[in-house]
Amino acid sequence: MRLRSWKQRGRRTLVAAALTTTVVAGTTGWAVGSEQSPLTGPPPGAASWRADHALGVGLPDPATAKPTQVTAFFRGLDDAERQELVERHPTVVGNLDGAPADLRYEANTRALKAECDRVRTHAEDASLTAQDHAQARFLITRYTELLEPGRQILAFDPRGRGQVAEVFGDLAVAEHVSVVVPGSDIDLSSFDRAKDPYGTPAGMARSLREASGGRTAVVAWVGYTTPVGLGPDAATGRLAEAGAPRLTRFVQGLTASGAPRPAVFCHSYGSVVCGLSAARLPASDLVVLGSPGLRADTVADLRTKARVWAARDDSDWIGHVPNVELFGLGHGTDPTDPSFGARRIPAHHAEGHTGYFAPGTDSLRAFTRIATGATS
């Protein structure tokens, strides 16, 4: 009995060693990845919002009010009252799940302009270092891009590495809605980068919308603090645990505002976020691609009513990551393994870890059918 116990302990030690060298480091040895502090809590400006009684009623608390309560509150206001709140509290209205999308777009335009002006003023400080000036110039360019006509910014928070959500299509009339949840190294600066576009949530969202012939509105959501690099953050669930309630609330806000239950597409570490939020996520479908695991052994463990789908191409390096969860490292069963119970999506033509939404791939064709409700 004692010998068997030592053998089992030895096997666990070997698995843990594999995790520290493979899960944390990908496929090439220990990778550098700085530890991130997750952004949590209500949006900036929440304190002044709570203290505002100009309308003669209490405003819904951004930290505690349910999205359905937020939706009901705004439906009880007239146009002038809604506009007043947008003008006085753009950073809250722009990030308030359950508020009407058109008000959020307008509020975030105001917030972006104000932040851009603030950075311009800051950049004039002669005491700043060359690096500070370079960062200021980058942010001014970034905010100016987000302010381009036609862009629909559903969420904007400049704190930390920055968070953002952008809508492609018309949420107000869309018969189908999808949400894209990204993995590591995605933030305000990289969510729509030109390099490797199908590895970004905006690139995935554009590709899915175009492939659907405009039959679905797609939201590129960067509403949680993602890991940087392939360090310990990517191998643990710490950031996903902080991000899951934010994703849940965001999707609940969409449906409370009248949007249909969305198909949620979760890439890489984003699938860990989706797995942890699955039980409370009002989604029609949960689609994971290039996933290291969902912190669940089977679909049943997710406790979701959504259909669960999984895709992984043979050239994706994520396939070399051990699918175990031990001592807080790793994310559990491979969701493409038949034992997990997900519906398998073909991905024979996708290439690498970020090629699933590339035009012409079998995976994108399958995603489009899911997003438009063409599957049973």
GROMACS .gro file of C-alpha atoms in nm:
model
  376
    1MET     CA    1   0.000   0.000   0.000
    2ARG     CA    2   0.280   0.239   0.093
    3LEU     CA    3   0.470   0.152  -0.227
    4ARG     CA    4   0.159   0.222  -0.437
    5SER     CA    5   0.115   0.557  -0.259
    6TRP     CA    6   0.473   0.656  -0.338
    7LYS     CA    7   0.426   0.554  -0.702
    8GLN     CA    8   0.111   0.766  -0.730
    9ARG     CA    9   0.290   1.058  -0.568
   10GLY     CA   10   0.576   1.013  -0.811
   11ARG     CA   11   0.340   1.022  -1.108
   12ARG     CA   12   0.182   1.342  -0.976
   13THR     CA   13   0.527   1.494  -0.939
   14LEU     CA   14   0.612   1.406  -1.300
   15VAL     CA   15   0.288   1.563  -1.423
   16ALA     CA   16   0.356   1.876  -1.219
   17ALA     CA   17   0.704   1.894  -1.370
   18ALA     CA   18   0.555   1.861  -1.717
   19LEU     CA   19   0.316   2.143  -1.639
   20THR     CA   20   0.584   2.380  -1.518
   21THR     CA   21   0.792   2.317  -1.829
   22THR     CA   22   0.516   2.284  -2.088
   23VAL     CA   23   0.197   2.456  -1.974
   24VAL     CA   24   0.380   2.757  -1.841
   25ALA     CA   25   0.642   2.769  -2.113
   26GLY     CA   26   0.450   2.653  -2.417
   27THR     CA   27   0.682   2.439  -2.626
   28THR     CA   28   1.016   2.615  -2.599
   29GLY     CA   29   1.117   2.638  -2.236
   30TRP     CA   30   1.019   2.882  -1.961
   31ALA     CA   31   0.875   3.189  -2.125
   32VAL     CA   32   0.878   3.538  -1.983
   33GLY     CA   33   0.536   3.655  -1.873
   34SER     CA   34   0.482   3.933  -1.623
   35GLU     CA   35   0.225   3.881  -1.351
   36GLN     CA   36  -0.086   4.091  -1.409
   37SER     CA   37  -0.316   4.259  -1.159
   38PRO     CA   38  -0.673   4.195  -1.276
   39LEU     CA   39  -0.903   4.491  -1.320
   40THR     CA   40  -1.213   4.433  -1.111
   41GLY     CA   41  -1.502   4.632  -0.968
   42PRO     CA   42  -1.726   4.900  -1.120
   43PRO     CA   43  -1.623   5.138  -1.402
   44PRO     CA   44  -1.439   5.466  -1.337
   45GLY     CA   45  -1.667   5.743  -1.213
   46ALA     CA   46  -1.887   5.508  -1.011
   47ALA     CA   47  -1.857   5.716  -0.694
   48SER     CA   48  -1.989   6.036  -0.854
   49TRP     CA   49  -2.263   5.835  -1.026
   50ARG     CA   50  -2.380   5.693  -0.692
   51ALA     CA   51  -2.384   6.042  -0.538
   52ASP     CA   52  -2.594   6.192  -0.820
   53HIS     CA   53  -2.960   6.248  -0.725
   54ALA     CA   54  -3.036   6.521  -0.981
   55LEU     CA   55  -3.310   6.311  -1.142
   56GLY     CA   56  -3.482   6.268  -0.808
   57VAL     CA   57  -3.420   5.894  -0.802
   58GLY     CA   58  -3.130   5.672  -0.704
   59LEU     CA   59  -2.919   5.555  -0.995
   60PRO     CA   60  -2.855   5.179  -1.026
   61ASP     CA   61  -2.531   5.086  -0.854
   62PRO     CA   62  -2.281   4.974  -1.123
   63ALA     CA   63  -2.134   4.720  -0.882
   64THR     CA   64  -2.450   4.553  -0.757
   65ALA     CA   65  -2.748   4.624  -0.985
   66LYS     CA   66  -2.842   4.337  -1.215
   67PRO     CA   67  -2.835   4.414  -1.589
   68THR     CA   68  -3.212   4.358  -1.599
   69GLN     CA   69  -3.252   4.629  -1.333
   70VAL     CA   70  -3.031   4.865  -1.534
   71THR     CA   71  -3.241   4.802  -1.845
   72ALA     CA   72  -3.564   4.868  -1.655
   73PHE     CA   73  -3.421   5.189  -1.510
   74PHE     CA   74  -3.330   5.335  -1.850
   75ARG     CA   75  -3.668   5.235  -1.995
   76GLY     CA   76  -3.828   5.448  -1.724
   77LEU     CA   77  -3.640   5.762  -1.834
   78ASP     CA   78  -3.727   6.002  -2.112
   79ASP     CA   79  -3.479   6.099  -2.383
   80ALA     CA   80  -3.370   6.419  -2.205
   81GLU     CA   81  -3.296   6.232  -1.881
   82ARG     CA   82  -3.094   5.965  -2.062
   83GLN     CA   83  -2.895   6.230  -2.244
   84GLU     CA   84  -2.828   6.409  -1.916
   85LEU     CA   85  -2.674   6.095  -1.769
   86VAL     CA   86  -2.460   6.039  -2.078
   87GLU     CA   87  -2.325   6.393  -2.055
   88ARG     CA   88  -2.257   6.385  -1.681
   89HIS     CA   89  -2.135   6.026  -1.645
   90PRO     CA   90  -1.997   5.898  -1.976
   91THR     CA   91  -1.750   5.654  -1.818
   92VAL     CA   92  -2.028   5.484  -1.624
   93VAL     CA   93  -2.300   5.480  -1.891
   94GLY     CA   94  -2.048   5.360  -2.149
   95ASN     CA   95  -1.966   5.053  -1.941
   96LEU     CA   96  -2.302   4.988  -1.775
   97ASP     CA   97  -2.423   4.643  -1.873
   98GLY     CA   98  -2.794   4.658  -1.946
   99ALA     CA   99  -2.790   5.019  -2.069
  100PRO     CA  100  -2.908   5.076  -2.430
  101ALA     CA  101  -2.632   5.019  -2.686
  102ASP     CA  102  -2.683   5.353  -2.861
  103LEU     CA  103  -2.635   5.540  -2.533
  104ARG     CA  104  -2.322   5.340  -2.460
  105TYR     CA  105  -2.179   5.423  -2.803
  106GLU     CA  106  -2.237   5.793  -2.743
  107ALA     CA  107  -2.103   5.780  -2.389
  108ASN     CA  108  -1.785   5.603  -2.497
  109THR     CA  109  -1.729   5.857  -2.774
  110ARG     CA  110  -1.739   6.126  -2.508
  111ALA     CA  111  -1.513   5.927  -2.276
  112LEU     CA  112  -1.259   5.863  -2.555
  113LYS     CA  113  -1.246   6.231  -2.649
  114ALA     CA  114  -1.199   6.332  -2.286
  115GLU     CA  115  -0.924   6.074  -2.234
  116CYS     CA  116  -0.753   6.182  -2.555
  117ASP     CA  117  -0.758   6.546  -2.441
  118ARG     CA  118  -0.625   6.444  -2.101
  119VAL     CA  119  -0.332   6.257  -2.254
  120ARG     CA  120  -0.255   6.548  -2.489
  121THR     CA  121  -0.233   6.784  -2.193
  122HIS     CA  122  -0.020   6.535  -2.004
  123ALA     CA  123   0.213   6.497  -2.302
  124GLU     CA  124   0.300   6.868  -2.283
  125ASP     CA  125   0.469   6.814  -1.946
  126ALA     CA  126   0.838   6.886  -2.011
  127SER     CA  127   0.942   6.672  -1.713
  128LEU     CA  128   0.825   6.352  -1.879
  129THR     CA  129   1.078   6.098  -2.000
  130ALA     CA  130   1.117   6.012  -2.367
  131GLN     CA  131   0.939   5.684  -2.294
  132ASP     CA  132   0.647   5.871  -2.135
  133HIS     CA  133   0.618   6.097  -2.439
  134ALA     CA  134   0.625   5.796  -2.671
  135GLN     CA  135   0.350   5.626  -2.470
  136ALA     CA  136   0.141   5.944  -2.478
  137ARG     CA  137   0.176   5.968  -2.856
  138PHE     CA  138   0.074   5.605  -2.890
  139LEU     CA  139  -0.237   5.653  -2.676
  140ILE     CA  140  -0.341   5.964  -2.867
  141THR     CA  141  -0.315   5.766  -3.191
  142ARG     CA  142  -0.501   5.473  -3.038
  143TYR     CA  143  -0.790   5.686  -2.909
  144THR     CA  144  -0.811   5.876  -3.238
  145GLU     CA  145  -0.847   5.544  -3.423
  146LEU     CA  146  -1.127   5.435  -3.192
  147LEU     CA  147  -1.304   5.766  -3.259
  148GLU     CA  148  -1.316   5.713  -3.633
  149PRO     CA  149  -1.669   5.752  -3.778
  150GLY     CA  150  -1.872   5.434  -3.786
  151ARG     CA  151  -1.698   5.257  -3.498
  152GLN     CA  152  -1.935   5.131  -3.229
  153ILE     CA  153  -1.751   5.116  -2.896
  154LEU     CA  154  -1.972   4.935  -2.647
  155ALA     CA  155  -1.722   4.952  -2.359
  156PHE     CA  156  -1.409   5.155  -2.290
  157ASP     CA  157  -1.192   5.162  -1.979
  158PRO     CA  158  -0.844   5.319  -2.000
  159ARG     CA  159  -0.725   5.184  -1.666
  160GLY     CA  160  -0.439   4.938  -1.658
  161ARG     CA  161  -0.366   4.797  -2.004
  162GLY     CA  162  -0.706   4.919  -2.119
  163GLN     CA  163  -1.026   4.732  -2.197
  164VAL     CA  164  -1.269   4.773  -2.485
  165ALA     CA  165  -1.564   4.613  -2.663
  166GLU     CA  166  -1.655   4.690  -3.024
  167VAL     CA  167  -1.970   4.593  -3.213
  168PHE     CA  168  -1.971   4.491  -3.578
  169GLY     CA  169  -2.324   4.507  -3.714
  170ASP     CA  170  -2.647   4.639  -3.565
  171LEU     CA  171  -2.734   4.497  -3.223
  172ALA     CA  172  -3.076   4.660  -3.233
  173VAL     CA  173  -3.206   4.456  -3.528
  174ALA     CA  174  -2.974   4.154  -3.545
  175GLU     CA  175  -3.152   3.819  -3.543
  176HIS     CA  176  -2.830   3.656  -3.424
  177VAL     CA  177  -2.549   3.785  -3.203
  178SER     CA  178  -2.203   3.649  -3.132
  179VAL     CA  179  -1.940   3.748  -2.876
  180VAL     CA  180  -1.566   3.684  -2.920
  181VAL     CA  181  -1.359   3.631  -2.604
  182PRO     CA  182  -0.980   3.652  -2.658
  183GLY     CA  183  -0.685   3.482  -2.494
  184SER     CA  184  -0.343   3.606  -2.383
  185ASP     CA  185  -0.170   3.930  -2.483
  186ILE     CA  186  -0.486   4.113  -2.585
  187ASP     CA  187  -0.575   4.458  -2.451
  188LEU     CA  188  -0.675   4.804  -2.571
  189SER     CA  189  -0.360   4.835  -2.781
  190SER     CA  190  -0.375   4.497  -2.953
  191PHE     CA  191  -0.742   4.395  -2.982
  192ASP     CA  192  -0.757   4.509  -3.346
  193ARG     CA  193  -0.393   4.507  -3.454
  194ALA     CA  194  -0.310   4.467  -3.824
  195LYS     CA  195  -0.046   4.201  -3.757
  196ASP     CA  196  -0.195   3.852  -3.721
  197PRO     CA  197  -0.551   3.991  -3.746
  198TYR     CA  198  -0.728   3.657  -3.699
  199GLY     CA  199  -0.554   3.622  -3.365
  200THR     CA  200  -0.734   3.934  -3.240
  201PRO     CA  201  -1.096   3.959  -3.126
  202ALA     CA  202  -1.171   4.241  -3.371
  203GLY     CA  203  -1.024   4.042  -3.661
  204MET     CA  204  -1.221   3.734  -3.559
  205ALA     CA  205  -1.539   3.940  -3.526
  206ARG     CA  206  -1.499   4.106  -3.867
  207SER     CA  207  -1.427   3.774  -4.033
  208LEU     CA  208  -1.729   3.605  -3.876
  209ARG     CA  209  -1.958   3.894  -3.967
  210GLU     CA  210  -1.838   3.901  -4.328
  211ALA     CA  211  -1.863   3.522  -4.363
  212SER     CA  212  -2.222   3.535  -4.236
  213GLY     CA  213  -2.320   3.785  -4.502
  214GLY     CA  214  -2.411   4.035  -4.234
  215ARG     CA  215  -2.668   3.803  -4.077
  216THR     CA  216  -2.520   3.838  -3.730
  217ALA     CA  217  -2.392   4.122  -3.514
  218VAL     CA  218  -2.058   4.032  -3.356
  219VAL     CA  219  -1.902   4.184  -3.045
  220ALA     CA  220  -1.526   4.179  -2.992
  221TRP     CA  221  -1.502   4.181  -2.612
  222VAL     CA  222  -1.183   4.263  -2.422
  223GLY     CA  223  -1.337   4.307  -2.080
  224TYR     CA  224  -1.091   4.118  -1.861
  225THR     CA  225  -0.720   4.134  -1.786
  226THR     CA  226  -0.552   3.877  -2.009
  227PRO     CA  227  -0.221   3.702  -1.935
  228VAL     CA  228   0.094   3.848  -2.084
  229GLY     CA  229   0.318   3.590  -2.246
  230LEU     CA  230   0.324   3.226  -2.144
  231GLY     CA  231   0.416   3.275  -1.781
  232PRO     CA  232   0.236   3.152  -1.469
  233ASP     CA  233  -0.073   3.365  -1.537
  234ALA     CA  234  -0.145   3.162  -1.850
  235ALA     CA  235  -0.110   2.833  -1.661
  236THR     CA  236  -0.342   2.919  -1.372
  237GLY     CA  237  -0.703   3.026  -1.343
  238ARG     CA  238  -0.641   3.342  -1.140
  239LEU     CA  239  -0.711   3.594  -1.419
  240ALA     CA  240  -0.992   3.381  -1.559
  241GLU     CA  241  -1.161   3.374  -1.218
  242ALA     CA  242  -1.151   3.755  -1.215
  243GLY     CA  243  -1.273   3.777  -1.574
  244ALA     CA  244  -1.559   3.525  -1.562
  245PRO     CA  245  -1.803   3.745  -1.363
  246ARG     CA  246  -1.729   4.033  -1.601
  247LEU     CA  247  -1.809   3.819  -1.905
  248THR     CA  248  -2.125   3.688  -1.740
  249ARG     CA  249  -2.246   4.038  -1.661
  250PHE     CA  250  -2.162   4.166  -2.008
  251VAL     CA  251  -2.358   3.892  -2.186
  252GLN     CA  252  -2.645   3.928  -1.941
  253GLY     CA  253  -2.647   4.298  -2.030
  254LEU     CA  254  -2.683   4.218  -2.398
  255THR     CA  255  -2.980   3.989  -2.347
  256ALA     CA  256  -3.142   4.224  -2.094
  257SER     CA  257  -3.129   4.498  -2.359
  258GLY     CA  258  -3.318   4.279  -2.604
  259ALA     CA  259  -3.045   4.096  -2.795
  260PRO     CA  260  -3.093   3.722  -2.858
  261ARG     CA  261  -2.884   3.478  -2.658
  262PRO     CA  262  -2.545   3.494  -2.829
  263ALA     CA  263  -2.305   3.232  -2.953
  264VAL     CA  264  -1.988   3.290  -2.752
  265PHE     CA  265  -1.656   3.211  -2.923
  266CYS     CA  266  -1.370   3.160  -2.679
  267HIS     CA  267  -1.011   3.152  -2.803
  268SER     CA  268  -0.719   3.001  -2.612
  269TYR     CA  269  -0.708   3.129  -2.251
  270GLY     CA  270  -1.043   3.295  -2.318
  271SER     CA  271  -1.196   2.948  -2.306
  272VAL     CA  272  -1.089   2.923  -1.942
  273VAL     CA  273  -1.288   3.241  -1.876
  274CYS     CA  274  -1.584   3.094  -2.065
  275GLY     CA  275  -1.563   2.765  -1.880
  276LEU     CA  276  -1.574   2.936  -1.541
  277SER     CA  277  -1.870   3.154  -1.644
  278ALA     CA  278  -2.061   2.888  -1.841
  279ALA     CA  279  -2.317   2.803  -1.573
  280ARG     CA  280  -2.449   3.161  -1.559
  281LEU     CA  281  -2.385   3.266  -1.917
  282PRO     CA  282  -2.708   3.316  -2.120
  283ALA     CA  283  -2.554   3.178  -2.439
  284SER     CA  284  -2.704   2.966  -2.714
  285ASP     CA  285  -2.367   2.813  -2.798
  286LEU     CA  286  -2.027   2.799  -2.634
  287VAL     CA  287  -1.750   2.752  -2.891
  288VAL     CA  288  -1.392   2.698  -2.778
  289LEU     CA  289  -1.097   2.702  -3.017
  290GLY     CA  290  -0.731   2.644  -2.947
  291SER     CA  291  -0.833   2.574  -2.588
  292PRO     CA  292  -0.601   2.461  -2.307
  293GLY     CA  293  -0.908   2.342  -2.115
  294LEU     CA  294  -1.216   2.484  -1.946
  295ARG     CA  295  -1.139   2.384  -1.587
  296ALA     CA  296  -1.394   2.105  -1.625
  297ASP     CA  297  -1.367   1.732  -1.690
  298THR     CA  298  -1.681   1.705  -1.904
  299VAL     CA  299  -1.949   1.921  -2.066
  300ALA     CA  300  -2.184   1.821  -1.785
  301ASP     CA  301  -1.945   1.981  -1.533
  302LEU     CA  302  -1.999   2.318  -1.702
  303ARG     CA  303  -2.367   2.312  -1.596
  304THR     CA  304  -2.468   2.505  -1.906
  305LYS     CA  305  -2.775   2.485  -2.128
  306ALA     CA  306  -2.570   2.607  -2.423
  307ARG     CA  307  -2.448   2.369  -2.688
  308VAL     CA  308  -2.073   2.322  -2.644
  309TRP     CA  309  -1.839   2.299  -2.943
  310ALA     CA  310  -1.462   2.256  -2.967
  311ALA     CA  311  -1.206   2.306  -3.244
  312ARG     CA  312  -0.833   2.246  -3.263
  313ASP     CA  313  -0.618   2.211  -3.571
  314ASP     CA  314  -0.327   1.969  -3.578
  315SER     CA  315  -0.070   2.246  -3.619
  316ASP     CA  316  -0.183   2.437  -3.307
  317TRP     CA  317   0.089   2.430  -3.042
  318ILE     CA  318  -0.180   2.420  -2.771
  319GLY     CA  319  -0.212   2.048  -2.852
  320HIS     CA  320   0.125   1.991  -2.682
  321VAL     CA  321   0.005   2.131  -2.351
  322PRO     CA  322  -0.073   1.858  -2.091
  323ASN     CA  323  -0.447   1.861  -2.023
  324VAL     CA  324  -0.443   1.817  -1.649
  325GLU     CA  325  -0.519   2.038  -1.352
  326LEU     CA  326  -0.285   1.990  -1.057
  327PHE     CA  327  -0.168   2.216  -0.775
  328GLY     CA  328  -0.345   2.509  -0.946
  329LEU     CA  329  -0.159   2.459  -1.275
  330GLY     CA  330  -0.328   2.356  -1.598
  331HIS     CA  331  -0.688   2.380  -1.710
  332GLY     CA  332  -0.819   2.025  -1.724
  333THR     CA  333  -0.947   1.793  -1.994
  334ASP     CA  334  -0.887   1.868  -2.360
  335PRO     CA  335  -1.231   1.984  -2.484
  336THR     CA  336  -1.168   1.817  -2.822
  337ASP     CA  337  -1.126   1.480  -2.652
  338PRO     CA  338  -1.437   1.265  -2.710
  339SER     CA  339  -1.454   1.196  -2.336
  340PHE     CA  340  -1.524   1.566  -2.272
  341GLY     CA  341  -1.849   1.548  -2.468
  342ALA     CA  342  -1.828   1.863  -2.683
  343ARG     CA  343  -1.941   1.868  -3.044
  344ARG     CA  344  -1.628   1.859  -3.259
  345ILE     CA  345  -1.572   2.131  -3.520
  346PRO     CA  346  -1.353   2.047  -3.821
  347ALA     CA  347  -1.036   2.255  -3.838
  348HIS     CA  348  -0.827   2.073  -4.099
  349HIS     CA  349  -0.761   2.390  -4.301
  350ALA     CA  350  -0.685   2.624  -4.012
  351GLU     CA  351  -0.317   2.689  -3.950
  352GLY     CA  352  -0.152   2.744  -3.615
  353HIS     CA  353  -0.299   2.885  -3.297
  354THR     CA  354  -0.461   3.190  -3.457
  355GLY     CA  355  -0.589   3.063  -3.791
  356TYR     CA  356  -0.939   2.943  -3.700
  357PHE     CA  357  -1.121   3.251  -3.834
  358ALA     CA  358  -0.914   3.283  -4.151
  359PRO     CA  359  -1.132   3.312  -4.466
  360GLY     CA  360  -1.178   2.987  -4.654
  361THR     CA  361  -1.120   2.757  -4.358
  362ASP     CA  362  -1.355   2.478  -4.263
  363SER     CA  363  -1.353   2.607  -3.906
  364LEU     CA  364  -1.485   2.950  -4.013
  365ARG     CA  365  -1.758   2.786  -4.220
  366ALA     CA  366  -1.865   2.586  -3.915
  367PHE     CA  367  -1.850   2.896  -3.692
  368THR     CA  368  -2.072   3.080  -3.938
  369ARG     CA  369  -2.334   2.806  -3.928
  370ILE     CA  370  -2.333   2.814  -3.550
  371ALA     CA  371  -2.348   3.195  -3.537
  372THR     CA  372  -2.645   3.210  -3.774
  373GLY     CA  373  -2.836   2.928  -3.610
  374ALA     CA  374  -2.799   2.696  -3.908
  375THR     CA  375  -2.699   2.394  -3.697
  376SER     CA  376  -2.915   2.157  -3.496
   0.00000   0.00000   0.00000
